PDB file of C-alpha atoms in Angstrom:
ATOM      1  CA  MET A  20      41.959 -28.227  22.063  1.00 52.00           C
ATOM      2  CA  SER A  21      39.680 -30.476  23.769  1.00 56.00           C
ATOM      3  CA  HIS A  22      35.978 -30.614  23.358  1.00 59.00           C
ATOM      4  CA  THR A  23      33.292 -31.810  25.742  1.00 67.00           C
ATOM      5  CA  PRO A  24      30.609 -34.563  24.669  1.00 62.00           C
ATOM      6  CA  SER A  25      28.007 -31.724  24.650  1.00 64.00           C
ATOM      7  CA  GLN A  26      30.227 -29.371  22.394  1.00 62.00           C
ATOM      8  CA  VAL A  27      30.780 -32.298  19.939  1.00 57.00           C
ATOM      9  CA  PHE A  28      27.281 -33.136  19.622  1.00 53.00           C
ATOM     10  CA  ARG A  29      26.259 -29.490  18.804  1.00 55.00           C
ATOM     11  CA  ASP A  30      29.028 -29.318  16.481  1.00 56.00           C
ATOM     12  CA  ALA A  31      27.731 -32.450  14.548  1.00 57.00           C
ATOM     13  CA  THR A  32      24.178 -31.866  14.787  1.00 57.00           C
ATOM     14  CA  GLY A  33      23.587 -28.248  14.973  1.00 63.00           C
ATOM     15  CA  THR A  34      21.373 -28.883  17.924  1.00 64.00           C
ATOM     16  CA  ASP A  35      21.822 -26.271  20.939  1.00 60.00           C
ATOM     17  CA  GLU A  36      19.017 -26.506  23.331  1.00 68.00           C
ATOM     18  CA  GLN A  37      21.038 -24.063  25.794  1.00 70.00           C
ATOM     19  CA  ALA A  38      21.655 -21.632  23.469  1.00 64.00           C
ATOM     20  CA  VAL A  39      17.898 -21.447  22.274  1.00 59.00           C
ATOM     21  CA  ALA A  40      16.807 -21.358  25.968  1.00 65.00           C
ATOM     22  CA  ALA A  41      19.334 -18.219  26.628  1.00 61.00           C
ATOM     23  CA  ALA A  42      18.182 -16.285  23.724  1.00 57.00           C
ATOM     24  CA  SER A  43      15.919 -13.568  23.818  1.00 63.00           C
ATOM     25  CA  ALA A  44      12.094 -14.348  23.298  1.00 68.00           C
ATOM     26  CA  ILE A  45      10.419 -13.572  20.139  1.00 76.00           C
ATOM     27  CA  LYS A  46       6.741 -12.596  20.415  1.00 82.00           C
ATOM     28  CA  SER A  47       4.203 -12.618  17.548  1.00 87.00           C
ATOM     29  CA  VAL A  48       0.756 -11.047  17.453  1.00 89.00           C
ATOM     30  CA  TYR A  49      -1.863 -11.748  14.730  1.00 92.00           C
ATOM     31  CA  VAL A  50      -2.674  -8.397  13.080  1.00 93.00           C
ATOM     32  CA  TYR A  51      -3.608  -8.593   9.517  1.00 95.00           C
ATOM     33  CA  GLU A  52      -6.456 -11.132   8.540  1.00 96.00           C
ATOM     34  CA  ALA A  53      -6.411 -13.007   5.197  1.00 96.00           C
ATOM     35  CA  PRO A  54      -8.619 -10.755   3.371  1.00 97.00           C
ATOM     36  CA  VAL A  55      -6.590  -7.762   4.225  1.00 97.00           C
ATOM     37  CA  ARG A  56      -3.314  -9.745   2.962  1.00 97.00           C
ATOM     38  CA  VAL A  57      -4.882 -10.929  -0.219  1.00 97.00           C
ATOM     39  CA  TRP A  58      -6.080  -7.347  -0.963  1.00 97.00           C
ATOM     40  CA  HIS A  59      -2.571  -5.966  -0.243  1.00 97.00           C
ATOM     41  CA  TRP A  60      -0.791  -8.159  -2.573  1.00 97.00           C
ATOM     42  CA  VAL A  61      -3.656  -7.851  -5.362  1.00 97.00           C
ATOM     43  CA  ASN A  62      -3.911  -4.160  -5.051  1.00 96.00           C
ATOM     44  CA  ALA A  63      -0.028  -3.905  -5.376  1.00 96.00           C
ATOM     45  CA  LEU A  64      -0.190  -5.928  -8.602  1.00 97.00           C
ATOM     46  CA  SER A  65      -3.022  -3.816 -10.037  1.00 97.00           C
ATOM     47  CA  LEU A  66      -0.819  -0.624  -9.185  1.00 97.00           C
ATOM     48  CA  VAL A  67       1.965  -2.106 -11.243  1.00 97.00           C
ATOM     49  CA  VAL A  68      -0.418  -2.742 -14.120  1.00 97.00           C
ATOM     50  CA  LEU A  69      -1.926   0.757 -14.023  1.00 97.00           C
ATOM     51  CA  GLY A  70       1.354   2.307 -13.620  1.00 96.00           C
ATOM     52  CA  VAL A  71       3.237   1.092 -16.425  1.00 96.00           C
ATOM     53  CA  THR A  72       0.046   0.995 -18.767  1.00 96.00           C
ATOM     54  CA  GLY A  73      -0.885   4.497 -17.629  1.00 95.00           C
ATOM     55  CA  TYR A  74       2.624   5.621 -18.481  1.00 94.00           C
ATOM     56  CA  PHE A  75       2.176   4.484 -21.922  1.00 92.00           C
ATOM     57  CA  ILE A  76      -1.405   5.839 -22.373  1.00 92.00           C
ATOM     58  CA  GLY A  77       0.216   9.255 -21.227  1.00 90.00           C
ATOM     59  CA  SER A  78       3.251   8.822 -23.686  1.00 87.00           C
ATOM     60  CA  PRO A  79       2.295   6.493 -26.335  1.00 84.00           C
ATOM     61  CA  LEU A  80       4.448   4.313 -28.526  1.00 78.00           C
ATOM     62  CA  PRO A  81       5.310   5.659 -32.163  1.00 79.00           C
ATOM     63  CA  THR A  82       2.760   4.875 -34.895  1.00 73.00           C
ATOM     64  CA  LEU A  83       3.528   1.725 -36.749  1.00 69.00           C
ATOM     65  CA  PRO A  84       2.824   1.058 -40.337  1.00 72.00           C
ATOM     66  CA  GLY A  85       0.467  -1.473 -41.628  1.00 71.00           C
ATOM     67  CA  GLU A  86      -3.376  -2.207 -40.732  1.00 69.00           C
ATOM     68  CA  ALA A  87      -4.544  -1.210 -37.363  1.00 63.00           C
ATOM     69  CA  SER A  88      -5.620  -4.698 -36.799  1.00 65.00           C
ATOM     70  CA  ALA A  89      -2.094  -6.021 -37.003  1.00 69.00           C
ATOM     71  CA  ASN A  90      -0.838  -3.259 -34.648  1.00 75.00           C
ATOM     72  CA  PHE A  91      -3.170  -3.337 -31.659  1.00 83.00           C
ATOM     73  CA  LEU A  92      -0.597  -2.928 -29.124  1.00 84.00           C
ATOM     74  CA  MET A  93      -1.983   0.376 -27.687  1.00 86.00           C
ATOM     75  CA  GLY A  94      -5.470  -1.510 -27.671  1.00 88.00           C
ATOM     76  CA  TYR A  95      -4.068  -4.027 -25.502  1.00 91.00           C
ATOM     77  CA  ILE A  96      -2.295  -1.488 -23.138  1.00 93.00           C
ATOM     78  CA  ARG A  97      -5.507   0.192 -22.901  1.00 93.00           C
ATOM     79  CA  PHE A  98      -7.343  -2.917 -21.972  1.00 95.00           C
ATOM     80  CA  ALA A  99      -5.074  -4.117 -19.463  1.00 96.00           C
ATOM     81  CA  HIS A 100      -5.582  -0.448 -17.889  1.00 97.00           C
ATOM     82  CA  PHE A 101      -9.066  -0.563 -17.709  1.00 96.00           C
ATOM     83  CA  ALA A 102      -8.997  -4.137 -16.303  1.00 97.00           C
ATOM     84  CA  ALA A 103      -6.768  -3.235 -13.570  1.00 97.00           C
ATOM     85  CA  GLY A 104      -8.727  -0.084 -12.894  1.00 97.00           C
ATOM     86  CA  TYR A 105     -11.631  -2.268 -12.305  1.00 97.00           C
ATOM     87  CA  VAL A 106      -9.859  -4.502  -9.918  1.00 98.00           C
ATOM     88  CA  PHE A 107      -8.309  -1.593  -8.243  1.00 97.00           C
ATOM     89  CA  ALA A 108     -11.781  -0.053  -7.620  1.00 97.00           C
ATOM     90  CA  ILE A 109     -13.408  -3.150  -6.838  1.00 97.00           C
ATOM     91  CA  GLY A 110     -10.780  -4.105  -4.128  1.00 97.00           C
ATOM     92  CA  LEU A 111     -11.059  -0.857  -2.436  1.00 97.00           C
ATOM     93  CA  ILE A 112     -14.885  -1.460  -1.869  1.00 97.00           C
ATOM     94  CA  GLY A 113     -14.111  -5.036  -0.495  1.00 97.00           C
ATOM     95  CA  ARG A 114     -11.562  -3.459   1.891  1.00 97.00           C
ATOM     96  CA  LEU A 115     -13.960  -0.960   3.142  1.00 97.00           C
ATOM     97  CA  TYR A 116     -16.486  -3.422   3.637  1.00 97.00           C
ATOM     98  CA  TRP A 117     -13.620  -5.611   5.646  1.00 97.00           C
ATOM     99  CA  ALA A 118     -12.991  -2.437   7.757  1.00 96.00           C
ATOM    100  CA  PHE A 119     -16.452  -2.989   9.303  1.00 96.00           C
ATOM    101  CA  VAL A 120     -16.297  -6.854   9.776  1.00 96.00           C
ATOM    102  CA  GLY A 121     -12.741  -7.202  10.190  1.00 93.00           C
ATOM    103  CA  ASN A 122     -10.457  -7.014  13.471  1.00 93.00           C
ATOM    104  CA  HIS A 123      -9.911  -3.161  14.723  1.00 90.00           C
ATOM    105  CA  HIS A 124      -6.506  -3.314  12.843  1.00 92.00           C
ATOM    106  CA  ALA A 125      -8.768  -3.668   9.334  1.00 94.00           C
ATOM    107  CA  ALA A 126     -10.310  -0.224   9.939  1.00 93.00           C
ATOM    108  CA  GLU A 127      -6.862   1.930  10.540  1.00 93.00           C
ATOM    109  CA  LEU A 128      -6.654   2.648   7.081  1.00 94.00           C
ATOM    110  CA  PHE A 129      -9.747   4.806   6.991  1.00 96.00           C
ATOM    111  CA  TRP A 130      -9.704   7.157   9.755  1.00 93.00           C
ATOM    112  CA  LEU A 131      -7.080   9.044  12.068  1.00 94.00           C
ATOM    113  CA  PRO A 132      -7.637   9.595  15.677  1.00 92.00           C
ATOM    114  CA  VAL A 133      -6.422  13.300  15.239  1.00 92.00           C
ATOM    115  CA  PHE A 134      -8.146  14.568  18.302  1.00 93.00           C
ATOM    116  CA  ARG A 135      -6.214  12.284  20.776  1.00 92.00           C
ATOM    117  CA  ARG A 136      -3.130  13.679  22.234  1.00 92.00           C
ATOM    118  CA  ALA A 137      -1.370  10.217  22.579  1.00 91.00           C
ATOM    119  CA  TYR A 138      -1.707  10.010  18.633  1.00 92.00           C
ATOM    120  CA  TRP A 139       0.480  13.099  18.008  1.00 94.00           C
ATOM    121  CA  ARG A 140       2.878  12.181  20.638  1.00 93.00           C
ATOM    122  CA  GLU A 141       3.519   8.902  19.032  1.00 92.00           C
ATOM    123  CA  VAL A 142       3.702  10.609  15.361  1.00 93.00           C
ATOM    124  CA  LEU A 143       6.493  12.781  16.966  1.00 94.00           C
ATOM    125  CA  THR A 144       8.120   9.840  18.417  1.00 92.00           C
ATOM    126  CA  MET A 145       8.324   8.233  14.884  1.00 92.00           C
ATOM    127  CA  VAL A 146       9.521  11.358  13.330  1.00 93.00           C
ATOM    128  CA  LYS A 147      12.539  11.320  15.869  1.00 93.00           C
ATOM    129  CA  TRP A 148      13.272   7.726  14.930  1.00 91.00           C
ATOM    130  CA  TYR A 149      13.137   8.407  11.298  1.00 90.00           C
ATOM    131  CA  ALA A 150      15.463  11.335  11.846  1.00 91.00           C
ATOM    132  CA  PHE A 151      17.808   9.100  13.808  1.00 90.00           C
ATOM    133  CA  VAL A 152      17.294  10.999  17.076  1.00 91.00           C
ATOM    134  CA  ILE A 153      16.266   8.064  18.947  1.00 89.00           C
ATOM    135  CA  PRO A 154      17.410   4.289  18.736  1.00 86.00           C
ATOM    136  CA  ARG A 155      14.218   2.431  18.692  1.00 84.00           C
ATOM    137  CA  PRO A 156      10.567   3.221  17.955  1.00 85.00           C
ATOM    138  CA  SER A 157       7.698   2.079  20.055  1.00 85.00           C
ATOM    139  CA  ARG A 158       6.220  -1.476  19.831  1.00 85.00           C
ATOM    140  CA  TYR A 159       3.494  -0.900  17.298  1.00 89.00           C
ATOM    141  CA  VAL A 160       1.234  -3.923  16.638  1.00 89.00           C
ATOM    142  CA  GLY A 161      -0.651  -2.070  13.705  1.00 87.00           C
ATOM    143  CA  HIS A 162       0.560   0.758  11.943  1.00 89.00           C
ATOM    144  CA  ASN A 163       2.644   3.096  13.487  1.00 90.00           C
ATOM    145  CA  PRO A 164       1.070   6.746  13.838  1.00 91.00           C
ATOM    146  CA  LEU A 165       3.188   8.201  11.071  1.00 92.00           C
ATOM    147  CA  ALA A 166       2.606   5.362   8.593  1.00 92.00           C
ATOM    148  CA  ARG A 167      -1.146   5.282   9.267  1.00 93.00           C
ATOM    149  CA  ALA A 168      -1.267   9.153   8.511  1.00 94.00           C
ATOM    150  CA  ALA A 169       0.856   8.223   5.330  1.00 94.00           C
ATOM    151  CA  MET A 170      -1.375   5.551   4.206  1.00 95.00           C
ATOM    152  CA  PHE A 171      -4.354   7.729   4.597  1.00 95.00           C
ATOM    153  CA  PHE A 172      -3.191  10.854   2.858  1.00 95.00           C
ATOM    154  CA  GLY A 173      -0.635   9.158   0.655  1.00 94.00           C
ATOM    155  CA  PHE A 174      -2.517   6.238  -0.473  1.00 96.00           C
ATOM    156  CA  LEU A 175      -6.056   6.356   0.441  1.00 97.00           C
ATOM    157  CA  VAL A 176      -6.807  10.185  -0.654  1.00 97.00           C
ATOM    158  CA  ILE A 177      -4.842   9.216  -3.978  1.00 97.00           C
ATOM    159  CA  THR A 178      -6.417   6.011  -4.595  1.00 97.00           C
ATOM    160  CA  VAL A 179     -10.231   7.833  -4.426  1.00 97.00           C
ATOM    161  CA  PHE A 180      -8.703  10.581  -6.618  1.00 98.00           C
ATOM    162  CA  MET A 181      -7.481   8.173  -9.302  1.00 97.00           C
ATOM    163  CA  ILE A 182     -10.443   5.950  -9.149  1.00 97.00           C
ATOM    164  CA  VAL A 183     -12.869   9.015  -9.781  1.00 97.00           C
ATOM    165  CA  THR A 184     -10.545  10.875 -12.481  1.00 97.00           C
ATOM    166  CA  GLY A 185      -9.964   7.578 -13.972  1.00 97.00           C
ATOM    167  CA  PHE A 186     -13.558   6.299 -14.433  1.00 97.00           C
ATOM    168  CA  ALA A 187     -14.443   9.715 -15.625  1.00 96.00           C
ATOM    169  CA  LEU A 188     -12.018   9.433 -18.600  1.00 96.00           C
ATOM    170  CA  TYR A 189     -13.214   5.764 -18.935  1.00 95.00           C
ATOM    171  CA  GLY A 190     -16.814   7.194 -19.237  1.00 95.00           C
ATOM    172  CA  GLU A 191     -15.832   9.404 -22.133  1.00 93.00           C
ATOM    173  CA  GLY A 192     -15.302   6.460 -24.173  1.00 89.00           C
ATOM    174  CA  THR A 193     -18.289   4.492 -23.081  1.00 91.00           C
ATOM    175  CA  GLN A 194     -20.447   7.564 -24.222  1.00 88.00           C
ATOM    176  CA  PRO A 195     -23.222   9.203 -22.571  1.00 90.00           C
ATOM    177  CA  GLY A 196     -25.778   6.863 -21.022  1.00 90.00           C
ATOM    178  CA  SER A 197     -23.136   4.255 -19.896  1.00 93.00           C
ATOM    179  CA  TRP A 198     -22.806   4.078 -15.873  1.00 94.00           C
ATOM    180  CA  ALA A 199     -19.204   5.457 -16.021  1.00 95.00           C
ATOM    181  CA  ASN A 200     -20.415   8.473 -17.732  1.00 95.00           C
ATOM    182  CA  ARG A 201     -23.469   9.067 -15.755  1.00 95.00           C
ATOM    183  CA  LEU A 202     -21.682   8.562 -12.192  1.00 95.00           C
ATOM    184  CA  PHE A 203     -18.389  10.140 -12.935  1.00 96.00           C
ATOM    185  CA  THR A 204     -17.901  11.806 -16.297  1.00 95.00           C
ATOM    186  CA  SER A 205     -21.043  14.093 -16.185  1.00 95.00           C
ATOM    187  CA  TRP A 206     -19.612  15.992 -13.181  1.00 96.00           C
ATOM    188  CA  VAL A 207     -15.881  15.240 -12.885  1.00 97.00           C
ATOM    189  CA  VAL A 208     -15.135  16.978 -16.459  1.00 96.00           C
ATOM    190  CA  PRO A 209     -16.997  19.956 -15.739  1.00 96.00           C
ATOM    191  CA  LEU A 210     -15.368  20.295 -12.244  1.00 96.00           C
ATOM    192  CA  PHE A 211     -12.035  20.350 -13.679  1.00 95.00           C
ATOM    193  CA  GLY A 212     -12.968  22.386 -16.752  1.00 94.00           C
ATOM    194  CA  GLN A 213     -12.455  20.285 -19.582  1.00 94.00           C
ATOM    195  CA  SER A 214     -11.242  16.540 -20.568  1.00 94.00           C
ATOM    196  CA  GLN A 215      -7.651  17.512 -20.902  1.00 94.00           C
ATOM    197  CA  ASP A 216      -7.271  18.647 -17.502  1.00 96.00           C
ATOM    198  CA  VAL A 217      -8.611  15.633 -16.238  1.00 96.00           C
ATOM    199  CA  HIS A 218      -6.182  13.777 -18.137  1.00 95.00           C
ATOM    200  CA  THR A 219      -3.368  16.332 -16.856  1.00 95.00           C
ATOM    201  CA  TRP A 220      -4.436  15.579 -13.219  1.00 97.00           C
ATOM    202  CA  HIS A 221      -5.111  11.915 -13.366  1.00 97.00           C
ATOM    203  CA  HIS A 222      -1.143  11.800 -14.887  1.00 95.00           C
ATOM    204  CA  LEU A 223       0.119  13.792 -12.316  1.00 96.00           C
ATOM    205  CA  GLY A 224      -1.647  11.179  -9.764  1.00 96.00           C
ATOM    206  CA  LEU A 225       0.298   8.500 -11.264  1.00 95.00           C
ATOM    207  CA  TRP A 226       3.903  10.210 -10.201  1.00 96.00           C
ATOM    208  CA  ALA A 227       2.403  11.041  -6.760  1.00 96.00           C
ATOM    209  CA  MET A 228       1.324   7.179  -6.249  1.00 96.00           C
ATOM    210  CA  LEU A 229       4.583   6.113  -7.614  1.00 96.00           C
ATOM    211  CA  ILE A 230       6.250   8.394  -4.960  1.00 96.00           C
ATOM    212  CA  PHE A 231       4.363   7.029  -2.306  1.00 96.00           C
ATOM    213  CA  VAL A 232       5.002   3.493  -3.356  1.00 96.00           C
ATOM    214  CA  ILE A 233       8.794   4.039  -3.314  1.00 95.00           C
ATOM    215  CA  LEU A 234       8.567   5.803   0.257  1.00 94.00           C
ATOM    216  CA  HIS A 235       6.179   2.936   1.400  1.00 94.00           C
ATOM    217  CA  VAL A 236       8.487   0.054   0.509  1.00 94.00           C
ATOM    218  CA  TYR A 237      11.487   1.961   1.848  1.00 93.00           C
ATOM    219  CA  ALA A 238      10.022   2.666   5.281  1.00 91.00           C
ATOM    220  CA  ALA A 239       8.597  -1.052   5.260  1.00 91.00           C
ATOM    221  CA  ILE A 240      12.105  -2.490   4.892  1.00 92.00           C
ATOM    222  CA  ARG A 241      13.955   0.079   7.091  1.00 90.00           C
ATOM    223  CA  GLU A 242      11.456  -0.640  10.034  1.00 87.00           C
ATOM    224  CA  ASP A 243      11.842  -4.440   9.539  1.00 87.00           C
ATOM    225  CA  ILE A 244      15.396  -4.057   9.819  1.00 87.00           C
ATOM    226  CA  MET A 245      16.188  -1.334  12.216  1.00 87.00           C
ATOM    227  CA  GLY A 246      12.838  -1.334  14.179  1.00 83.00           C
ATOM    228  CA  ARG A 247      13.405  -5.049  15.392  1.00 82.00           C
ATOM    229  CA  GLN A 248       9.767  -5.865  14.298  1.00 86.00           C
ATOM    230  CA  SER A 249       8.471  -7.616  11.349  1.00 88.00           C
ATOM    231  CA  MET A 250       6.906  -5.399   8.600  1.00 89.00           C
ATOM    232  CA  VAL A 251       7.338  -7.367   5.133  1.00 89.00           C
ATOM    233  CA  SER A 252       6.527 -10.947   6.407  1.00 90.00           C
ATOM    234  CA  THR A 253       3.618  -9.709   8.330  1.00 92.00           C
ATOM    235  CA  MET A 254       1.475  -9.016   5.154  1.00 93.00           C
ATOM    236  CA  ILE A 255       2.283 -12.491   4.139  1.00 93.00           C
ATOM    237  CA  SER A 256       1.659 -14.268   7.401  1.00 93.00           C
ATOM    238  CA  GLY A 257      -0.493 -12.054   9.221  1.00 93.00           C
ATOM    239  CA  TYR A 258       1.840 -11.863  12.382  1.00 92.00           C
ATOM    240  CA  ARG A 259       3.820  -8.965  13.651  1.00 91.00           C
ATOM    241  CA  THR A 260       6.745 -10.286  15.022  1.00 90.00           C
ATOM    242  CA  PHE A 261       9.016  -8.558  17.765  1.00 85.00           C
ATOM    243  CA  LYS A 262      12.368  -9.652  17.815  1.00 77.00           C
ATOM    244  CA  ASP A 263      13.584  -8.796  21.132  1.00 68.00           C
TER     245      ASP A 263
END
């Protein structure tokens, strides 16, 4: 079987300008600015630390014999939990600030256009796509409408709840007069009834956040593969790439 000179060249070098010219165009749109991307990954890391340490705080390790100074593991776990909690809370404040000074995509996390018919029409479109009723979703540059609602209720609302209840419990240890006790413990504990109730709801919030994270990762990977538009890499580069 004979080969033309151009075929021999392509086989030898891997260069094929004709194939590139004939391929479908890939378009990219800059969506997420650097502060949003940094916040996303720092937030993800702090959530991992909070989740692991929070689990052990709720289900402590067995008591070990010997001096407490030689077995301070739970103390380190609590310290890591508190430190990650500060990062988590300060990060949310910074993210709220960027919603005002960043591009319009930066504000999507904090509000929903629930009074616009077009929003609900696209929510229905995404429900159909996730249910495998339609072959492709619409091309969304920012969050798709269903993901936007999930981020608002599944992430933002739970995050605020966990920060408020977490600092209320933290304020118990820092004692009356501390900022955490004044701003959170003084009204959150009476609102729930007693300290143990706050502990219980805070622990349930951990599992709610875990469920959200699992669904969030699944949806991002699924949309990246089946939706023909980048998701995971977008939160690294900032660019949403449409693959056809």
